[in-house]
MMTF fields as JSON, N, C-alpha, C and O atoms, coordinates in Angstrom:
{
  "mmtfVersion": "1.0.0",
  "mmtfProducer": "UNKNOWN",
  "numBonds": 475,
  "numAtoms": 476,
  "numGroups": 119,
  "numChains": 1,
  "numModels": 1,
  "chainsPerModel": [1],
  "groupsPerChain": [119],
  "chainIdList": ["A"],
  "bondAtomList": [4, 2, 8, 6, 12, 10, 16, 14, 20, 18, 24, 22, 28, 26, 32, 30, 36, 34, 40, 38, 44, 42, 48, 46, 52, 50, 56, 54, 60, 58, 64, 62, 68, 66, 72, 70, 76, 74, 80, 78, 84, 82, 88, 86, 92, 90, 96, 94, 100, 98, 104, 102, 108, 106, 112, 110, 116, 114, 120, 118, 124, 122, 128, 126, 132, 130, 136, 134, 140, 138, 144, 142, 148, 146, 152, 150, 156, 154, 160, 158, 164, 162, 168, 166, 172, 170, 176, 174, 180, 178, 184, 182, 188, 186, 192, 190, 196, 194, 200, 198, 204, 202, 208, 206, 212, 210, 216, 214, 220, 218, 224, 222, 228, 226, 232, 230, 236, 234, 240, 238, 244, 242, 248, 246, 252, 250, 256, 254, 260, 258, 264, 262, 268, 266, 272, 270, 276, 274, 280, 278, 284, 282, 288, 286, 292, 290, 296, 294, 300, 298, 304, 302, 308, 306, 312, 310, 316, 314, 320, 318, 324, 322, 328, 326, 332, 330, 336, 334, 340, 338, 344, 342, 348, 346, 352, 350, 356, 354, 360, 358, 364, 362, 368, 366, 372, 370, 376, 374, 380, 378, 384, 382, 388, 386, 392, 390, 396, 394, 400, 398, 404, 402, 408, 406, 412, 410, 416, 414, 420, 418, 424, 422, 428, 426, 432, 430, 436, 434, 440, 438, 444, 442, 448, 446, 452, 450, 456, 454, 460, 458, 464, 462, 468, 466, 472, 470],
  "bondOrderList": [1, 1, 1, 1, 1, 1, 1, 1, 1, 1, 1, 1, 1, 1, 1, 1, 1, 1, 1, 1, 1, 1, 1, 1, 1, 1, 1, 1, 1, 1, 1, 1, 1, 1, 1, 1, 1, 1, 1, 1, 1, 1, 1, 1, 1, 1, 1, 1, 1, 1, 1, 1, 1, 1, 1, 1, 1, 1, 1, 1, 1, 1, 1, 1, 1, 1, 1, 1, 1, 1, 1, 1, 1, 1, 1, 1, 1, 1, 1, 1, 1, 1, 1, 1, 1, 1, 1, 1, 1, 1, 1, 1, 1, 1, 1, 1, 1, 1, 1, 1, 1, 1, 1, 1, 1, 1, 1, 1, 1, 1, 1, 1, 1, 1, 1, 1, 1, 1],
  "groupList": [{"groupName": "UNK", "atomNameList": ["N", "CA", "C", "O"], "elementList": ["N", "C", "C", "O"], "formalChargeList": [0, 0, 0, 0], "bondAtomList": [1, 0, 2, 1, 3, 2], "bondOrderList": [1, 1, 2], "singleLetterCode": "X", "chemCompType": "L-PEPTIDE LINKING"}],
  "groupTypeList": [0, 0, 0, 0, 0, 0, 0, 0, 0, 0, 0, 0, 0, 0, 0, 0, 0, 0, 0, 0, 0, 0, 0, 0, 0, 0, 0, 0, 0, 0, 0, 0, 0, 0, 0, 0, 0, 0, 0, 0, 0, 0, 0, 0, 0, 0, 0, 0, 0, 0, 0, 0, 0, 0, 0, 0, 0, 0, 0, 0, 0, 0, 0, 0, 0, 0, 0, 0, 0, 0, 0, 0, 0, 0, 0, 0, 0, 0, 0, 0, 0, 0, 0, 0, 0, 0, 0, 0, 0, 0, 0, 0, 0, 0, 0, 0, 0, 0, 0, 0, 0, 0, 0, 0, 0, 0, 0, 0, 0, 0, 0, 0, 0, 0, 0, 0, 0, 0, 0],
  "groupIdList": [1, 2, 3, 4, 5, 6, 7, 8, 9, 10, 11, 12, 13, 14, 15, 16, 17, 18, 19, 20, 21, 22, 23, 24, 25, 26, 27, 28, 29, 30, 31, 32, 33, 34, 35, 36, 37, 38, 39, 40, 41, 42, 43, 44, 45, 46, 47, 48, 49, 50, 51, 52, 53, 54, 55, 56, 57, 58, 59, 60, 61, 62, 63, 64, 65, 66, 67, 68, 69, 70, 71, 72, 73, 74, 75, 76, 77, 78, 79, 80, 81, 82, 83, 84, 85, 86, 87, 88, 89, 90, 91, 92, 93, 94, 95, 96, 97, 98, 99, 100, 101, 102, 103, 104, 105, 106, 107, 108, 109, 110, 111, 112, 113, 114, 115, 116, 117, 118, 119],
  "secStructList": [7, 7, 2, 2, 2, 2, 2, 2, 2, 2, 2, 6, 6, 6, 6, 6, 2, 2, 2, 2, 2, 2, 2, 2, 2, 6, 6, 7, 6, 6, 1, 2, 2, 2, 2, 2, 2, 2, 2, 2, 2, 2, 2, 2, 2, 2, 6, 6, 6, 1, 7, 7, 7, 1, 1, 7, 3, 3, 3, 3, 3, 7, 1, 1, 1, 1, 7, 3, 3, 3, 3, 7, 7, 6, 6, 1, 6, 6, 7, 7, 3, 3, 3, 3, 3, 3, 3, 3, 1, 6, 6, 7, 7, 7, 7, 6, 6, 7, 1, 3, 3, 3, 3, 3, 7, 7, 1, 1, 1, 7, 7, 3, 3, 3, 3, 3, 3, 3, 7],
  "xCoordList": [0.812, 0.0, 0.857, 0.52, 2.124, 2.876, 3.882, 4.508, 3.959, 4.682, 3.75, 4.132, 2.613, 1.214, 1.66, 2.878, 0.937, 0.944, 2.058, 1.814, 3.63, 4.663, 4.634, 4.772, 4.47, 4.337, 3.486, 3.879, 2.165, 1.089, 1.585, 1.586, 2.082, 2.293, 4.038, 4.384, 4.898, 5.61, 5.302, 5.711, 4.244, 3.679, 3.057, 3.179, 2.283, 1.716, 2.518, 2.199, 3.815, 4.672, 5.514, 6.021, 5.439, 6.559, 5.152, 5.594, 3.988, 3.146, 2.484, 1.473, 2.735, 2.24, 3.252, 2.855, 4.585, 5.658, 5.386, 4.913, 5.685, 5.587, 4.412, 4.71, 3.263, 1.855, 2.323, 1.769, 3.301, 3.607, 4.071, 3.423, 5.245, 6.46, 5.681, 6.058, 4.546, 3.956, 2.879, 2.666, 2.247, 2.158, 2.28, 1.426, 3.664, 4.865, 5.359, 5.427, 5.664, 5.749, 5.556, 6.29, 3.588, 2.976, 2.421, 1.886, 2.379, 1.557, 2.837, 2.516, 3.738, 4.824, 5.351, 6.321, 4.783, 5.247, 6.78, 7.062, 8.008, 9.416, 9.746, 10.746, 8.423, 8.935, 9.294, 9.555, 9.372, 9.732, 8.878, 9.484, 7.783, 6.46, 7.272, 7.767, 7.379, 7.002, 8.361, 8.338, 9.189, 10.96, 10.448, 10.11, 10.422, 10.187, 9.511, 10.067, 8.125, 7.573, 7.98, 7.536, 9.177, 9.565, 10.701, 10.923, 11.283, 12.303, 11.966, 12.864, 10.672, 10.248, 9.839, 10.123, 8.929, 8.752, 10.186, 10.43, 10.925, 12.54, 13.219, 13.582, 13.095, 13.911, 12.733, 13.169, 11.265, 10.267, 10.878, 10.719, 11.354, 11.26, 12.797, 13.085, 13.863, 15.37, 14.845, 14.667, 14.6, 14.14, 13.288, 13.229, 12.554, 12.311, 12.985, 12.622, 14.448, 15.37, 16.002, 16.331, 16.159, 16.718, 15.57, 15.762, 14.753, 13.696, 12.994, 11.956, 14.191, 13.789, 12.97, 13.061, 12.104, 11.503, 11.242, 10.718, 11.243, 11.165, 11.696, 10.996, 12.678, 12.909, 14.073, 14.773, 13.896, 14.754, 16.197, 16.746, 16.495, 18.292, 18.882, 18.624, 19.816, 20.798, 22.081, 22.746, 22.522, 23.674, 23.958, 23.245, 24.897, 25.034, 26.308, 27.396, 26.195, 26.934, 27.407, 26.668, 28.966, 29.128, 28.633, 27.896, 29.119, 28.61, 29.127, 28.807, 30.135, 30.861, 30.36, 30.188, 29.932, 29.594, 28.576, 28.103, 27.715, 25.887, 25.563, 26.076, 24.998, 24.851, 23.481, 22.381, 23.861, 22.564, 22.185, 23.046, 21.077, 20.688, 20.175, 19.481, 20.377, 20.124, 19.717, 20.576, 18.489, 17.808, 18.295, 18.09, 18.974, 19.315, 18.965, 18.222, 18.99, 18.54, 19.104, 20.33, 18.396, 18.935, 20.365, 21.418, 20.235, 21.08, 22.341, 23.444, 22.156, 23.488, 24.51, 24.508, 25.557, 26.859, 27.263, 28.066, 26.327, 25.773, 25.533, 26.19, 24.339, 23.973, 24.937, 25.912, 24.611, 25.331, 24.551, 25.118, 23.531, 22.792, 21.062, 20.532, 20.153, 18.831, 18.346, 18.607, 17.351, 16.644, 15.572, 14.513, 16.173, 15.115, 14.074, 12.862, 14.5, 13.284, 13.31, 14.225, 12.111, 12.255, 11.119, 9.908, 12.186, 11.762, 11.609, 12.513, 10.068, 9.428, 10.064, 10.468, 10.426, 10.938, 12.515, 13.319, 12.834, 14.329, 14.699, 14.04, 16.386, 16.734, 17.084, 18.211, 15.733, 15.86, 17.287, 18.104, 17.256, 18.868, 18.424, 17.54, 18.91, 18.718, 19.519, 20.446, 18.397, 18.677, 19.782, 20.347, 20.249, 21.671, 21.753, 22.789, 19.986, 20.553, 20.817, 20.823, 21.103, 20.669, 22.387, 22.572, 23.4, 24.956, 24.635, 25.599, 23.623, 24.064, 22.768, 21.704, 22.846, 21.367, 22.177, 23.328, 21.12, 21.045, 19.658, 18.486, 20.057, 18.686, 18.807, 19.611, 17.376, 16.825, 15.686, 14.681, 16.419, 15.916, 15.085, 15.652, 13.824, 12.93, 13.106, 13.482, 12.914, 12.939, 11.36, 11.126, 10.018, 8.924, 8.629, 7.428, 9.485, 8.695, 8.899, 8.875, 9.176, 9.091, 10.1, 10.522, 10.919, 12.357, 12.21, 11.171, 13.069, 13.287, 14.574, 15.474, 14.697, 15.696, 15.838, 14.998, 16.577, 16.496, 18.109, 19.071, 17.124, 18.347, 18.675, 17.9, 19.472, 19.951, 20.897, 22.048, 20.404, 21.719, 22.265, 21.681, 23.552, 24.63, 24.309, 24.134, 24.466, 24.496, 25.682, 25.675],
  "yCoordList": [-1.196, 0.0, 1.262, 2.346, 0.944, 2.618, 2.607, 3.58, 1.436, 1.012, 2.337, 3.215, 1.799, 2.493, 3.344, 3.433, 4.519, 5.87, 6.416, 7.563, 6.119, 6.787, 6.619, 7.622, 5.465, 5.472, 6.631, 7.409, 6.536, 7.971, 9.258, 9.913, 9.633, 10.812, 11.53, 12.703, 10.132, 10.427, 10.879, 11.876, 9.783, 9.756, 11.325, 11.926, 11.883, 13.039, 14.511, 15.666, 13.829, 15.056, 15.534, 16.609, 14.273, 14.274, 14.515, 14.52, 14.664, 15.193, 16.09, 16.394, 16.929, 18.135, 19.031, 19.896, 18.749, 19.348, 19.672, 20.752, 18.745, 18.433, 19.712, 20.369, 19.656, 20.574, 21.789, 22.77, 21.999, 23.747, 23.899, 24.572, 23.361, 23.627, 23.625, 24.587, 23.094, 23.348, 24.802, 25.68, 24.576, 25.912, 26.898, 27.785, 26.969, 28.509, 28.691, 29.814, 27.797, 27.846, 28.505, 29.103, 28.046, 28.763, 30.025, 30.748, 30.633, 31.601, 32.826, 33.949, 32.545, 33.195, 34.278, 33.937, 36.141, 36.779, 36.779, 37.213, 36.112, 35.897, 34.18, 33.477, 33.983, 32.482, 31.895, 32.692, 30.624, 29.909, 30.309, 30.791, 30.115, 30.858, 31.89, 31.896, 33.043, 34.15, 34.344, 35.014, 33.772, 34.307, 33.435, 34.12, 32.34, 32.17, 33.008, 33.364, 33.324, 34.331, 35.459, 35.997, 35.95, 37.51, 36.466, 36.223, 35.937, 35.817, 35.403, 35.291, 35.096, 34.9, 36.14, 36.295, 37.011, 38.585, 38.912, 39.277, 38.855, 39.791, 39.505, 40.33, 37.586, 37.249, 37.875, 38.537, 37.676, 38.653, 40.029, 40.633, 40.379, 42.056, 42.08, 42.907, 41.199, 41.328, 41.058, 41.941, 39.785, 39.643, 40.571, 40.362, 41.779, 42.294, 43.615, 44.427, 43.668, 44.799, 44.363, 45.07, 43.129, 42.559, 42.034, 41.155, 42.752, 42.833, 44.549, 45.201, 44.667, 45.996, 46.324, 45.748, 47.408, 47.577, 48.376, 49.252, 48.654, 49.755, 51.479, 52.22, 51.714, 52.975, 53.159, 54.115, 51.878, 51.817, 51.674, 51.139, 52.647, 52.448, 51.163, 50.936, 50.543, 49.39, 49.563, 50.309, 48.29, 48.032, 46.987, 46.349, 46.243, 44.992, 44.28, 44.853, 43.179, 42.751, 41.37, 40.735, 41.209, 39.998, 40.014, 39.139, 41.095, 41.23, 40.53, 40.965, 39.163, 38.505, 37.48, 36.686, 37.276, 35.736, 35.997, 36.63, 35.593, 35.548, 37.218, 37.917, 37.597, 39.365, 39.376, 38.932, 40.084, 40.457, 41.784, 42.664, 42.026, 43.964, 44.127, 43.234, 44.972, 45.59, 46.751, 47.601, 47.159, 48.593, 49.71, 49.71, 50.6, 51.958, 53.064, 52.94, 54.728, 55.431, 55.856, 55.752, 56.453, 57.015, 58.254, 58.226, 59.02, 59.948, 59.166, 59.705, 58.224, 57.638, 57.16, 56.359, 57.623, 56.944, 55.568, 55.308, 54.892, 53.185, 53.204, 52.681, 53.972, 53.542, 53.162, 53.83, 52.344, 52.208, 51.933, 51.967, 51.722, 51.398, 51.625, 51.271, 52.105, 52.138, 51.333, 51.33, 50.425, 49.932, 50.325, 50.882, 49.815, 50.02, 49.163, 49.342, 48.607, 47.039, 45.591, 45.222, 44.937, 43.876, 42.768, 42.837, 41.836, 41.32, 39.686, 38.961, 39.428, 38.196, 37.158, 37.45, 35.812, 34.713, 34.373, 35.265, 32.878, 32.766, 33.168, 33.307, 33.599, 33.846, 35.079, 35.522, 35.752, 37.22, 38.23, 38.265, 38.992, 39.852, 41.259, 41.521, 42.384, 43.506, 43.851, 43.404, 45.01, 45.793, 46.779, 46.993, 47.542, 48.216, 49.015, 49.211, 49.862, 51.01, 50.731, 51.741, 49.391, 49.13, 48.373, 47.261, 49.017, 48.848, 47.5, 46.784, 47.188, 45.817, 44.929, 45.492, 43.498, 43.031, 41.561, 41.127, 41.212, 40.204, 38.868, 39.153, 37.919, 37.297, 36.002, 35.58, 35.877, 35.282, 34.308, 34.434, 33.117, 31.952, 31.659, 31.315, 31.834, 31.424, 30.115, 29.392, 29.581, 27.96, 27.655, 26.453, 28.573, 28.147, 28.476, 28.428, 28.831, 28.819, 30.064, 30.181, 31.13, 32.742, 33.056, 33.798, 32.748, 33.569, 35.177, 35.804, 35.531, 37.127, 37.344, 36.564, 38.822, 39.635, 40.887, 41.652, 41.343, 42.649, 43.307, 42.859, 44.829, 45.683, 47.006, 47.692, 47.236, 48.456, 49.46, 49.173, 50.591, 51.679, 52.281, 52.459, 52.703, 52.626, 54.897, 55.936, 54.232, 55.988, 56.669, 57.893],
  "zCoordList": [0.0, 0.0, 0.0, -0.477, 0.659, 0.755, -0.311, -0.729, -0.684, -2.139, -3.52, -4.294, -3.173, -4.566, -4.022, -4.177, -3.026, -2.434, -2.715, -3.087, -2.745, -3.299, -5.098, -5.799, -5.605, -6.817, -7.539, -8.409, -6.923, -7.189, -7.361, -8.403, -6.067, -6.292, -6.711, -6.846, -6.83, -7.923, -9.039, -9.634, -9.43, -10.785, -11.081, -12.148, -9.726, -10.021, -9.919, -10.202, -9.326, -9.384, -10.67, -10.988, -11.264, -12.799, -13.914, -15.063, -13.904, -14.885, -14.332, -14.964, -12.908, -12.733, -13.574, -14.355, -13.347, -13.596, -15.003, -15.357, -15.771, -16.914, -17.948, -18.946, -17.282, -17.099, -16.667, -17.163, -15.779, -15.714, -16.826, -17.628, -17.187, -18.117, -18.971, -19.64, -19.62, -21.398, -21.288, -22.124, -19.658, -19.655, -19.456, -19.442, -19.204, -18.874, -20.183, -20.684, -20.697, -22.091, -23.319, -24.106, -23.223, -24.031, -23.387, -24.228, -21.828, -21.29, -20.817, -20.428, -20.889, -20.09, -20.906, -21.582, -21.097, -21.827, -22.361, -23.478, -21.218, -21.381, -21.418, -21.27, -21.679, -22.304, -23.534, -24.435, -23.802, -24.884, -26.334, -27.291, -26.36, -27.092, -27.669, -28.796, -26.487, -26.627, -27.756, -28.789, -27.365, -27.772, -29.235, -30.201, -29.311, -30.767, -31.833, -32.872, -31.45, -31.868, -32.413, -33.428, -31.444, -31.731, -32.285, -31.098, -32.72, -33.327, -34.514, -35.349, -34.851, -36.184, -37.355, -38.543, -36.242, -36.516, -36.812, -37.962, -36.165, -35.951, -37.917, -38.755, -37.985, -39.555, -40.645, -41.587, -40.531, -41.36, -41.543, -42.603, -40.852, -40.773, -41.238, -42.103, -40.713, -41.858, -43.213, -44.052, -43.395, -44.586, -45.637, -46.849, -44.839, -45.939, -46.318, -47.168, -45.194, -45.902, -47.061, -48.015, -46.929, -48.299, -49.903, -50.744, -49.79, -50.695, -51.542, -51.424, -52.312, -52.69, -53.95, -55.034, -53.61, -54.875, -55.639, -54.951, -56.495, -57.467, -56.924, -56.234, -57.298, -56.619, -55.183, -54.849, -54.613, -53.164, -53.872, -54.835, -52.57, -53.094, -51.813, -50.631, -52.909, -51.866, -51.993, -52.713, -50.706, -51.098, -51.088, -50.314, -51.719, -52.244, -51.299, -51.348, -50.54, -50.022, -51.143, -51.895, -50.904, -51.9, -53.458, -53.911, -54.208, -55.48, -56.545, -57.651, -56.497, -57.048, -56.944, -57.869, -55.395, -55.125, -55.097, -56.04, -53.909, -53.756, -53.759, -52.886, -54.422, -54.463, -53.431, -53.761, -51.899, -51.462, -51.541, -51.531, -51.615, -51.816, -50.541, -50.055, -50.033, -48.803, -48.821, -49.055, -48.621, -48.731, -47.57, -46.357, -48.369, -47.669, -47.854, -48.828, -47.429, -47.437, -48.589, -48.62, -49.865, -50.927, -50.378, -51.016, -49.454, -49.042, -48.375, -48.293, -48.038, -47.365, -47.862, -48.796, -47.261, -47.938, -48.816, -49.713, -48.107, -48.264, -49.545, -50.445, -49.623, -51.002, -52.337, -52.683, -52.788, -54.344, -55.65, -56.742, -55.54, -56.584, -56.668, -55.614, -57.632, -57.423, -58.453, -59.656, -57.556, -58.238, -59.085, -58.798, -60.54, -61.618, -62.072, -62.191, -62.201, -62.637, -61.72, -60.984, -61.979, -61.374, -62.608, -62.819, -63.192, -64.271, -63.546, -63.13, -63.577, -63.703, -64.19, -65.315, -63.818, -64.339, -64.83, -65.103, -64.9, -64.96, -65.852, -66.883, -65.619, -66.513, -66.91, -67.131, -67.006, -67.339, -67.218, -66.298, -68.45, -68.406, -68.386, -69.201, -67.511, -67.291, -68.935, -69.61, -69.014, -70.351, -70.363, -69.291, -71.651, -71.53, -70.52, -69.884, -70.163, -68.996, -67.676, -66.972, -66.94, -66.059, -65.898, -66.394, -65.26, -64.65, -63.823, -63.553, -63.491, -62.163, -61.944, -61.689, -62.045, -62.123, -61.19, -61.191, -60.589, -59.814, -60.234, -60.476, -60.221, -60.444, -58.847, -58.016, -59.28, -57.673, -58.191, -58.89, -57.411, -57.48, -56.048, -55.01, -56.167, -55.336, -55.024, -55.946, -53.859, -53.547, -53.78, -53.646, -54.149, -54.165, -55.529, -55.798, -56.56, -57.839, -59.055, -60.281, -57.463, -58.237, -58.364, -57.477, -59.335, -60.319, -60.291, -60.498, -60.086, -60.977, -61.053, -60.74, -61.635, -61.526, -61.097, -61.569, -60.398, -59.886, -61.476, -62.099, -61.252, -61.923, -61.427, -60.761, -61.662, -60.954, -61.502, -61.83, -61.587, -61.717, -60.743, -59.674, -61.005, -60.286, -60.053, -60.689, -58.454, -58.254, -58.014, -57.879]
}
């Protein structure tokens, strides 16, 4: 009998536990939840400095190897290039007026190219 009675409330101490922790988890403004969350918002919101469009000036990190564009303030030192076009599908080649073009291979389907003149 005192064999069961310790077994029990072992048993009920390792799935009370268990029951905080999933719900500190998900309820805890400085919890696990919460930090994933904002760290998902946080790569959304990098990710869309590196998405420029029509008009935004960038700058290009690695323009030899993987070219990333990075949107900066047209007035800033940074800047090097404005984007002129953004041409639909693979492949695509920026036309004579356009000094610098990048193309981008979507992993879901959507090809383009970015182009750019040089400021």
């Amino acid at each position: 009998m005192l064999q069961l009675l310790l077994t029990m409330v072992i048993f009920l101490a390792i799935v009370g536990g268990v029951g905080y922790w999933v719900y500190d988890y998900n309820t805890n403004p400085n919890g696990g939840q919460a930090k994933k969350e904002a760290a998902a918002v946080a790569q959304h919101e990098e990710d869309k400095t590196h998405e420029p469009k029509v008009g935004d000036c960038v700058k290009v990190q690695d323009p030899q190897g993987k070219p990333v564009p990075t949107i900066v303030d047209c007035g800033s030192a940074e800047a090097q290039y404005k984007t002129g076009e953004i041409l639909p599908g693979e492949g695509r080649k920026c036309g004579p007026s356009f000094d610098y073009g990048i193309q981008h291979t979507a992993s879901r389907g959507f090809d383009y190219t970015m182009c750019f003149t040089k400021l």
